[in-house]
GROMACS .gro file of C-alpha atoms in nm:
model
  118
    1UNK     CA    1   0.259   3.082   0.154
    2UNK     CA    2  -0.079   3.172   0.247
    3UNK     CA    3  -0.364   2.919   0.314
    4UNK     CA    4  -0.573   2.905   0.000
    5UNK     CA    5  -0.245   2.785  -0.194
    6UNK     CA    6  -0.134   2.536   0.082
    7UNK     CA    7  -0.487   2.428   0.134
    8UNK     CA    8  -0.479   2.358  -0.258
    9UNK     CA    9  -0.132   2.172  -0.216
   10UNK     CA   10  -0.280   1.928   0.054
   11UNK     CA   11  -0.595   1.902  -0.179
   12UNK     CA   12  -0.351   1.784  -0.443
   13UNK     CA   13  -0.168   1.533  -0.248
   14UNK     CA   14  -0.464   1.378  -0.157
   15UNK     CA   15  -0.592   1.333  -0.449
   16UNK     CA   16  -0.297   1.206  -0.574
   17UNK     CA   17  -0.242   0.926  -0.297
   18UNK     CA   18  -0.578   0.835  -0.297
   19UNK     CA   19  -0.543   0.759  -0.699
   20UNK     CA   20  -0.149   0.579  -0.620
   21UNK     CA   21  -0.389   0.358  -0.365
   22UNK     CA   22  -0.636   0.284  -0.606
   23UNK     CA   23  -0.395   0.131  -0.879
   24UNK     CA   24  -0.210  -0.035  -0.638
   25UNK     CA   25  -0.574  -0.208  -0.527
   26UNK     CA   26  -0.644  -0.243  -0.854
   27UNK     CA   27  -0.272  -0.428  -0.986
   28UNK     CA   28  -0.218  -0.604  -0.656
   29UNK     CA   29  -0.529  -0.596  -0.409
   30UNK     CA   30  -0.813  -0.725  -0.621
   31UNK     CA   31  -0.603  -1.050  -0.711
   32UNK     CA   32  -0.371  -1.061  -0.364
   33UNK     CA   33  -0.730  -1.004  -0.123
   34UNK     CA   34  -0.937  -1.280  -0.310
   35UNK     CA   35  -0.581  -1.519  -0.249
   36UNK     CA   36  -0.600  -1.371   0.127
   37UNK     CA   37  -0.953  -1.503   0.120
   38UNK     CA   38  -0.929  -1.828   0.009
   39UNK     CA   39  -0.612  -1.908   0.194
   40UNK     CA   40  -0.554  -1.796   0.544
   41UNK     CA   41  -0.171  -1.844   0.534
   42UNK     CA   42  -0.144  -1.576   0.351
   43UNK     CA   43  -0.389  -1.336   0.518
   44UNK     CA   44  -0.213  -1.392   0.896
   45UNK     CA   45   0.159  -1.310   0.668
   46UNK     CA   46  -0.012  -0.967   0.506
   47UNK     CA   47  -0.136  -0.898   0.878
   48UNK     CA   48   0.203  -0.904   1.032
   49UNK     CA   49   0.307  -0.690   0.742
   50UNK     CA   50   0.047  -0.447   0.808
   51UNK     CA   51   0.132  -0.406   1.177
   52UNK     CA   52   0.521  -0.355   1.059
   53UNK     CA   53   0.404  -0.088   0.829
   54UNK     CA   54   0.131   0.062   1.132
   55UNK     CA   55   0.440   0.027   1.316
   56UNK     CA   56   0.712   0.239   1.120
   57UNK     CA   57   0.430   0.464   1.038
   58UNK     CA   58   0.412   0.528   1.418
   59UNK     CA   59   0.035   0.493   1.348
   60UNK     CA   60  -0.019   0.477   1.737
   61UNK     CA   61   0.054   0.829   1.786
   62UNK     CA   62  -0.081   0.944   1.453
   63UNK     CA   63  -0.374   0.800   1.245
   64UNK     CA   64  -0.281   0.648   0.939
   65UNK     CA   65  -0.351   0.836   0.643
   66UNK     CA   66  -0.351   0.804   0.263
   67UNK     CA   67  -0.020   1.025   0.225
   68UNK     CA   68   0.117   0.807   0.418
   69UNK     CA   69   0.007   0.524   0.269
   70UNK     CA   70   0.129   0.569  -0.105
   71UNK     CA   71   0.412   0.759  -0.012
   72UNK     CA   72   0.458   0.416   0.241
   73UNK     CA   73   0.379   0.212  -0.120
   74UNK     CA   74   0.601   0.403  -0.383
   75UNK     CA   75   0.907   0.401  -0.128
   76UNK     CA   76   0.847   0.010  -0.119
   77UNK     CA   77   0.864  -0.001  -0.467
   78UNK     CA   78   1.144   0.235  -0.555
   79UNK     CA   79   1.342   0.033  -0.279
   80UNK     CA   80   1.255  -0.276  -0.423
   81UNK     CA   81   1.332  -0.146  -0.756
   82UNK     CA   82   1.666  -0.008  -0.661
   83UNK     CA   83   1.782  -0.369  -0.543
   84UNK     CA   84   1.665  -0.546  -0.901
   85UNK     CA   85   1.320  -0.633  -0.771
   86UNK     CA   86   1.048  -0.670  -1.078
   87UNK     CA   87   0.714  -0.710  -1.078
   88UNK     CA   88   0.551  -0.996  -1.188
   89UNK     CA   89   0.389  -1.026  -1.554
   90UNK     CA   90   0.124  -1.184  -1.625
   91UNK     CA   91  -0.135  -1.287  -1.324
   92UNK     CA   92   0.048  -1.280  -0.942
   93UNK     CA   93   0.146  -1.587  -0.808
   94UNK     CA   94   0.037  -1.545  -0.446
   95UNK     CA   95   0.213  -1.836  -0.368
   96UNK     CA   96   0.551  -1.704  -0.411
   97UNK     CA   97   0.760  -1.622  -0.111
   98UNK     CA   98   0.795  -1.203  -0.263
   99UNK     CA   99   0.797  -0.966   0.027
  100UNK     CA  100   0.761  -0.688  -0.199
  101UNK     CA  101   0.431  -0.780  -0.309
  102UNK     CA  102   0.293  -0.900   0.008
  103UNK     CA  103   0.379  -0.604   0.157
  104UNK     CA  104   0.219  -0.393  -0.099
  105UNK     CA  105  -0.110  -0.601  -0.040
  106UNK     CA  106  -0.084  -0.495   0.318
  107UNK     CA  107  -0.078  -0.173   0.180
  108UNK     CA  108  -0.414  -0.218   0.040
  109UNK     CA  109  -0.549  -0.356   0.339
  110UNK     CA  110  -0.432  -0.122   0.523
  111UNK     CA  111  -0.577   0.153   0.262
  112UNK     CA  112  -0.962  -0.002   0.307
  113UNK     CA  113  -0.954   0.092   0.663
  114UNK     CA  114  -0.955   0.497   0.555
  115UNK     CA  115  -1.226   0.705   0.512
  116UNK     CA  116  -1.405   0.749   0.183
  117UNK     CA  117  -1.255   0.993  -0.011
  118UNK     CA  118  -1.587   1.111  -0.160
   0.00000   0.00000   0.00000
């Protein structure tokens, strides 16, 4: 494969992540972030997800990057999914004990810490 196609490829891929990040800001960040704000509980249990997802990222020894961070997001969910986890309907109840979501909103923190895509 030669470089303009694989260049194209990567271009791709981040364009796609970068789109998987911002619906999962939109569906679970917006809501989960202005919870985090107003209740500090739940901002000190999305950081330690966040440093368990810096730290099977290995994001010491490599930066974090928004590739890594929906393909980090969908495996969450496709795990989650596989083991009869469902989303919520209707508005999130931050409140809930659901490690799925919580880590997704560490996700999105996680995800405003990356360079602007434009």
């Amino acid at each position: 494969m030669n470089g303009l196609f694989s260049g194209a490829a990567a271009r791709a891929a981040l364009r796609s992540a970068y789109a998987c990040l911002a619906e999962l800001h939109d569906t679970v960040g917006v809501s989960g972030l202005d919870a985090a704000d107003a209740g500090p509980g739940l901002m000190a249990i999305v950081d330690q997800h966040a440093a368990g997802i810096r730290d099977s990222l290995s994001a010491d020894v490599r930066p974090l990057t928004a590739v890594l961070l929906a393909a980090y997001a969908e495996g969450v969910r496709d795990a989650a999914f596989t083991h009869g986890w469902r989303p919520p309907v209707g508005p999130i109840d931050w409140s809930d004990n659901d490690w799925v979501m919580r880590r997704l909103l560490a996700v999105c923190v996680l995800a405003r810490t990356l360079p602007d895509p434009s």
